[in-house]
Tab-separated table of N, CA, C and O in Angstrom:
chain	number	residue	atom	x	y	z
A	1	GLY	N	75.587	81.137	113.200
A	1	GLY	CA	75.973	82.389	112.599
A	1	GLY	C	77.482	82.545	112.547
A	1	GLY	O	78.225	81.878	113.242
A	2	ASP	N	77.895	83.454	111.712
A	2	ASP	CA	79.315	83.748	111.546
A	2	ASP	C	79.703	84.856	112.513
A	2	ASP	O	79.185	85.963	112.445
A	3	VAL	N	80.610	84.564	113.432
A	3	VAL	CA	81.020	85.529	114.450
A	3	VAL	C	81.699	86.728	113.817
A	3	VAL	O	81.505	87.863	114.240
A	4	TYR	N	82.497	86.486	112.778
A	4	TYR	CA	83.278	87.563	112.163
A	4	TYR	C	82.626	88.110	110.896
A	4	TYR	O	83.276	88.803	110.126
A	5	GLY	N	81.366	87.818	110.671
A	5	GLY	CA	80.697	88.255	109.453
A	5	GLY	C	80.683	89.762	109.281
A	5	GLY	O	80.808	90.272	108.170
A	6	ASP	N	80.556	90.511	110.383
A	6	ASP	CA	80.503	91.968	110.278
A	6	ASP	C	81.867	92.582	109.983
A	6	ASP	O	81.961	93.726	109.576
A	7	LEU	N	82.963	91.831	110.159
A	7	LEU	CA	84.305	92.361	109.914
A	7	LEU	C	84.812	92.039	108.508
A	7	LEU	O	85.845	92.513	108.110
A	8	ARG	N	84.059	91.239	107.768
A	8	ARG	CA	84.552	90.760	106.479
A	8	ARG	C	84.818	91.897	105.505
A	8	ARG	O	85.777	91.873	104.759
A	9	GLY	N	84.022	92.930	105.500
A	9	GLY	CA	84.210	94.045	104.581
A	9	GLY	C	85.480	94.814	104.861
A	9	GLY	O	86.125	95.324	103.943
A	10	ASP	N	85.878	94.905	106.120
A	10	ASP	CA	87.091	95.633	106.494
A	10	ASP	C	88.353	94.873	106.095
A	10	ASP	O	89.414	95.463	105.978
A	11	ASP	N	88.246	93.579	105.911
A	11	ASP	CA	89.410	92.755	105.616
A	11	ASP	C	89.632	92.587	104.116
A	11	ASP	O	90.403	91.728	103.705
A	12	GLU	N	88.989	93.369	103.305
A	12	GLU	CA	89.135	93.252	101.853
A	12	GLU	C	90.588	93.475	101.448
A	12	GLU	O	91.192	94.477	101.811
A	13	GLY	N	91.164	92.513	100.739
A	13	GLY	CA	92.543	92.624	100.289
A	13	GLY	C	93.565	92.104	101.268
A	13	GLY	O	94.763	92.217	101.026
A	14	ALA	N	93.132	91.542	102.385
A	14	ALA	CA	94.086	91.052	103.380
A	14	ALA	C	94.733	89.737	102.966
A	14	ALA	O	95.834	89.433	103.390
A	15	GLU	N	94.047	88.963	102.143
A	15	GLU	CA	94.592	87.687	101.713
A	15	GLU	C	94.959	87.743	100.238
A	15	GLU	O	94.305	88.426	99.461
A	16	PRO	N	96.018	87.031	99.841
A	16	PRO	CA	96.385	86.998	98.422
A	16	PRO	C	95.276	86.355	97.594
A	16	PRO	O	94.536	85.508	98.084
A	17	ILE	N	95.183	86.763	96.358
A	17	ILE	CA	94.161	86.215	95.458
A	17	ILE	C	94.804	85.104	94.645
A	17	ILE	O	95.793	85.324	93.944
A	18	MET	N	94.221	83.899	94.757
A	18	MET	CA	94.751	82.749	94.029
A	18	MET	C	93.772	82.366	92.921
A	18	MET	O	92.577	82.278	93.159
A	19	THR	N	94.314	82.136	91.738
A	19	THR	CA	93.513	81.714	90.601
A	19	THR	C	94.159	80.472	90.013
A	19	THR	O	95.355	80.473	89.716
A	20	GLN	N	93.367	79.405	89.857
A	20	GLN	CA	93.903	78.164	89.313
A	20	GLN	C	93.159	77.812	88.033
A	20	GLN	O	91.942	77.664	88.029
A	21	LEU	N	93.904	77.697	86.962
A	21	LEU	CA	93.356	77.292	85.670
A	21	LEU	C	94.156	76.093	85.179
A	21	LEU	O	95.366	76.183	84.968
A	22	ASP	N	93.480	74.969	85.010
A	22	ASP	CA	94.107	73.723	84.568
A	22	ASP	C	95.370	73.431	85.390
A	22	ASP	O	95.280	73.105	86.547
A	23	HIS	N	96.542	73.563	84.785
A	23	HIS	CA	97.800	73.246	85.479
A	23	HIS	C	98.594	74.501	85.822
A	23	HIS	O	99.801	74.452	85.961
A	24	GLN	N	97.923	75.638	85.976
A	24	GLN	CA	98.597	76.902	86.273
A	24	GLN	C	97.949	77.532	87.503
A	24	GLN	O	96.739	77.637	87.597
A	25	LEU	N	98.790	77.954	88.441
A	25	LEU	CA	98.315	78.603	89.660
A	25	LEU	C	98.898	80.011	89.708
A	25	LEU	O	100.116	80.181	89.726
A	26	ASP	N	98.043	81.000	89.699
A	26	ASP	CA	98.473	82.393	89.789
A	26	ASP	C	98.139	82.923	91.174
A	26	ASP	O	97.027	82.757	91.658
A	27	ILE	N	99.118	83.567	91.825
A	27	ILE	CA	98.912	84.166	93.137
A	27	ILE	C	99.204	85.656	93.011
A	27	ILE	O	100.328	86.037	92.679
A	28	ASP	N	98.205	86.468	93.260
A	28	ASP	CA	98.348	87.923	93.168
A	28	ASP	C	98.545	88.480	94.573
A	28	ASP	O	97.648	88.418	95.407
A	29	ILE	N	99.741	89.014	94.831
A	29	ILE	CA	100.070	89.569	96.143
A	29	ILE	C	100.211	91.076	95.999
A	29	ILE	O	100.969	91.554	95.159
A	30	ARG	N	99.487	91.804	96.831
A	30	ARG	CA	99.542	93.267	96.780
A	30	ARG	C	100.846	93.785	97.369
A	30	ARG	O	101.535	93.088	98.107
A	31	ASP	N	101.166	95.049	97.052
A	31	ASP	CA	102.381	95.662	97.596
A	31	ASP	C	102.311	95.820	99.106
A	31	ASP	O	103.305	95.691	99.800
A	32	ASP	N	101.123	96.117	99.614
A	32	ASP	CA	100.942	96.340	101.050
A	32	ASP	C	100.286	95.143	101.734
A	32	ASP	O	99.544	95.293	102.694
A	33	GLN	N	100.588	93.939	101.230
A	33	GLN	CA	99.936	92.721	101.725
A	33	GLN	C	100.168	92.504	103.217
A	33	GLN	O	99.243	92.207	103.959
A	34	ILE	N	101.401	92.658	103.687
A	34	ILE	CA	101.719	92.401	105.095
A	34	ILE	C	101.021	93.419	105.987
A	34	ILE	O	100.484	93.070	107.041
A	35	VAL	N	100.998	94.677	105.557
A	35	VAL	CA	100.314	95.720	106.336
A	35	VAL	C	98.821	95.411	106.423
A	35	VAL	O	98.221	95.520	107.496
A	36	GLN	N	98.221	94.989	105.320
A	36	GLN	CA	96.801	94.645	105.325
A	36	GLN	C	96.523	93.460	106.250
A	36	GLN	O	95.515	93.430	106.951
A	37	GLN	N	97.423	92.484	106.274
A	37	GLN	CA	97.220	91.319	107.139
A	37	GLN	C	97.345	91.689	108.612
A	37	GLN	O	96.571	91.193	109.442
A	38	PHE	N	98.304	92.561	108.953
A	38	PHE	CA	98.407	93.014	110.344
A	38	PHE	C	97.155	93.768	110.764
A	38	PHE	O	96.631	93.565	111.860
A	39	ARG	N	96.666	94.636	109.911
A	39	ARG	CA	95.443	95.384	110.228
A	39	ARG	C	94.260	94.448	110.420
A	39	ARG	O	93.447	94.631	111.336
A	40	ALA	N	94.146	93.459	109.555
A	40	ALA	CA	93.035	92.513	109.659
A	40	ALA	C	93.121	91.721	110.967
A	40	ALA	O	92.105	91.493	111.624
A	41	CYS	N	94.333	91.320	111.355
A	41	CYS	CA	94.488	90.558	112.599
A	41	CYS	C	94.137	91.406	113.817
A	41	CYS	O	93.439	90.947	114.720
A	42	PHE	N	94.624	92.637	113.853
A	42	PHE	CA	94.376	93.481	115.024
A	42	PHE	C	92.940	93.976	115.093
A	42	PHE	O	92.505	94.457	116.131
A	43	ARG	N	92.164	93.841	114.016
A	43	ARG	CA	90.740	94.169	114.072
A	43	ARG	C	89.922	93.058	114.719
A	43	ARG	O	88.779	93.266	115.110
A	44	ARG	N	90.491	91.884	114.823
A	44	ARG	CA	89.775	90.758	115.443
A	44	ARG	C	89.639	90.991	116.948
A	44	ARG	O	90.577	91.438	117.597
A	45	PRO	N	88.493	90.642	117.499
A	45	PRO	CA	88.303	90.811	118.948
A	45	PRO	C	89.268	89.932	119.740
A	45	PRO	O	89.373	88.745	119.491
A	46	GLY	N	89.997	90.533	120.668
A	46	GLY	CA	90.877	89.790	121.552
A	46	GLY	C	92.274	89.532	121.028
A	46	GLY	O	93.109	89.025	121.762
A	47	PHE	N	92.549	89.873	119.775
A	47	PHE	CA	93.873	89.569	119.219
A	47	PHE	C	94.966	90.386	119.910
A	47	PHE	O	96.018	89.852	120.242
A	48	ALA	N	94.712	91.661	120.141
A	48	ALA	CA	95.714	92.513	120.794
A	48	ALA	C	95.986	92.024	122.221
A	48	ALA	O	97.137	92.027	122.670
A	49	HIS	N	94.943	91.564	122.920
A	49	HIS	CA	95.138	91.033	124.266
A	49	HIS	C	96.019	89.783	124.243
A	49	HIS	O	96.869	89.592	125.113
A	50	CYS	N	95.813	88.930	123.244
A	50	CYS	CA	96.634	87.722	123.130
A	50	CYS	C	98.087	88.079	122.845
A	50	CYS	O	99.002	87.456	123.396
A	51	VAL	N	98.318	89.068	121.985
A	51	VAL	CA	99.687	89.488	121.680
A	51	VAL	C	100.379	89.997	122.949
A	51	VAL	O	101.528	89.633	123.234
A	52	VAL	N	99.671	90.810	123.717
A	52	VAL	CA	100.250	91.337	124.963
A	52	VAL	C	100.512	90.209	125.953
A	52	VAL	O	101.577	90.160	126.581
A	53	ALA	N	99.576	89.272	126.086
A	53	ALA	CA	99.738	88.173	127.038
A	53	ALA	C	100.920	87.279	126.661
A	53	ALA	O	101.743	86.925	127.521
A	54	PHE	N	101.040	86.914	125.390
A	54	PHE	CA	102.138	86.045	124.971
A	54	PHE	C	103.483	86.764	125.057
A	54	PHE	O	104.493	86.154	125.415
A	55	THR	N	103.517	88.047	124.733
A	55	THR	CA	104.763	88.801	124.832
A	55	THR	C	105.210	88.909	126.285
A	55	THR	O	106.386	88.697	126.608
A	56	THR	N	104.262	89.213	127.174
A	56	THR	CA	104.584	89.329	128.597
A	56	THR	C	105.064	87.994	129.156
A	56	THR	O	106.067	87.947	129.884
A	57	SER	N	104.375	86.916	128.811
A	57	SER	CA	104.793	85.609	129.329
A	57	SER	C	106.163	85.223	128.775
A	57	SER	O	106.971	84.622	129.493
A	58	GLY	N	106.455	85.573	127.524
A	58	GLY	CA	107.775	85.291	126.953
A	58	GLY	C	108.874	86.039	127.676
A	58	GLY	O	109.951	85.485	127.940
A	59	ILE	N	108.620	87.295	128.003
A	59	ILE	CA	109.614	88.097	128.726
A	59	ILE	C	109.836	87.534	130.132
A	59	ILE	O	110.974	87.420	130.598
A	60	VAL	N	108.759	87.155	130.806
A	60	VAL	CA	108.877	86.604	132.164
A	60	VAL	C	109.644	85.285	132.147
A	60	VAL	O	110.556	85.067	132.959
A	61	ILE	N	109.311	84.396	131.211
A	61	ILE	CA	109.995	83.101	131.141
A	61	ILE	C	111.463	83.287	130.781
A	61	ILE	O	112.344	82.624	131.337
A	62	ASN	N	111.748	84.197	129.868
A	62	ASN	CA	113.136	84.462	129.493
A	62	ASN	C	113.922	85.020	130.675
A	62	ASN	O	115.064	84.620	130.921
A	63	THR	N	113.322	85.931	131.422
A	63	THR	CA	113.988	86.504	132.593
A	63	THR	C	114.224	85.443	133.660
A	63	THR	O	115.316	85.379	134.247
A	64	LEU	N	113.221	84.613	133.922
A	64	LEU	CA	113.378	83.549	134.918
A	64	LEU	C	114.464	82.562	134.508
A	64	LEU	O	115.270	82.138	135.340
A	65	SER	N	114.474	82.181	133.230
A	65	SER	CA	115.482	81.206	132.804
A	65	SER	C	116.886	81.808	132.828
A	65	SER	O	117.860	81.096	133.051
A	66	THR	N	116.995	83.108	132.629
A	66	THR	CA	118.307	83.761	132.685
A	66	THR	C	118.863	83.747	134.100
A	66	THR	O	120.053	83.510	134.310
A	67	TYR	N	118.006	83.997	135.091
A	67	TYR	CA	118.454	84.100	136.484
A	67	TYR	C	118.136	82.851	137.297
A	67	TYR	O	118.130	82.894	138.517
A	68	MET	N	117.885	81.718	136.644
A	68	MET	CA	117.474	80.512	137.360
A	68	MET	C	118.560	80.025	138.326
A	68	MET	O	118.264	79.644	139.456
A	69	ASP	N	119.814	80.043	137.911
A	69	ASP	CA	120.889	79.595	138.805
A	69	ASP	C	120.939	80.445	140.067
A	69	ASP	O	121.078	79.923	141.180
A	70	TYR	N	120.817	81.740	139.905
A	70	TYR	CA	120.838	82.644	141.068
A	70	TYR	C	119.631	82.393	141.963
A	70	TYR	O	119.757	82.350	143.185
A	71	LEU	N	118.452	82.190	141.379
A	71	LEU	CA	117.241	81.986	142.166
A	71	LEU	C	117.276	80.659	142.917
A	71	LEU	O	116.786	80.553	144.040
A	72	VAL	N	117.878	79.631	142.318
A	72	VAL	CA	117.959	78.318	142.975
A	72	VAL	C	118.921	78.373	144.154
A	72	VAL	O	118.654	77.811	145.212
A	73	THR	N	120.042	79.065	144.002
A	73	THR	CA	121.027	79.127	145.088
A	73	THR	C	120.675	80.198	146.110
A	73	THR	O	121.381	80.358	147.095
A	74	LEU	N	119.594	80.890	145.913
A	74	LEU	CA	119.197	81.966	146.819
A	74	LEU	C	118.800	81.432	148.200
A	74	LEU	O	118.976	82.103	149.197
A	75	ASN	N	118.312	80.185	148.249
A	75	ASN	CA	117.848	79.639	149.535
A	75	ASN	C	118.993	79.077	150.372
A	75	ASN	O	118.748	78.461	151.404
A	76	GLY	N	120.225	79.247	149.933
A	76	GLY	CA	121.354	78.805	150.723
A	76	GLY	C	121.851	77.425	150.397
A	76	GLY	O	122.606	76.850	151.170
A	77	ALA	N	121.444	76.850	149.303
A	77	ALA	CA	121.861	75.497	148.944
A	77	ALA	C	123.364	75.409	148.680
A	77	ALA	O	123.964	74.373	148.897
A	78	GLY	N	123.982	76.521	148.275
A	78	GLY	CA	125.409	76.494	147.962
A	78	GLY	C	126.282	76.697	149.169
A	78	GLY	O	127.489	76.553	149.100
A	79	ARG	N	125.700	77.036	150.324
A	79	ARG	CA	126.513	77.312	151.527
A	79	ARG	C	126.814	76.041	152.302
A	79	ARG	O	126.036	75.106	152.313
A	80	GLU	N	127.933	76.025	152.941
A	80	GLU	CA	128.325	74.861	153.760
A	80	GLU	C	127.989	75.094	155.204
A	80	GLU	O	128.142	76.135	155.738
């Protein structure tokens, strides 16, 4: 079965419409395309949790890498 089958109706218009005829490719992009794509993503189960987890881990890693020199010398390695 399709896990996301029940959400398909809510995602109408989230993806651009592509039409290919012979050697011509037409892509129809709506004015609110990006907003529709964000809404479609956040309707997926677990997507918001993943965004929070990756954002939190990015902040923690950035903070650790910023203060790494201080944290390494904290144990007294720089003292004589």
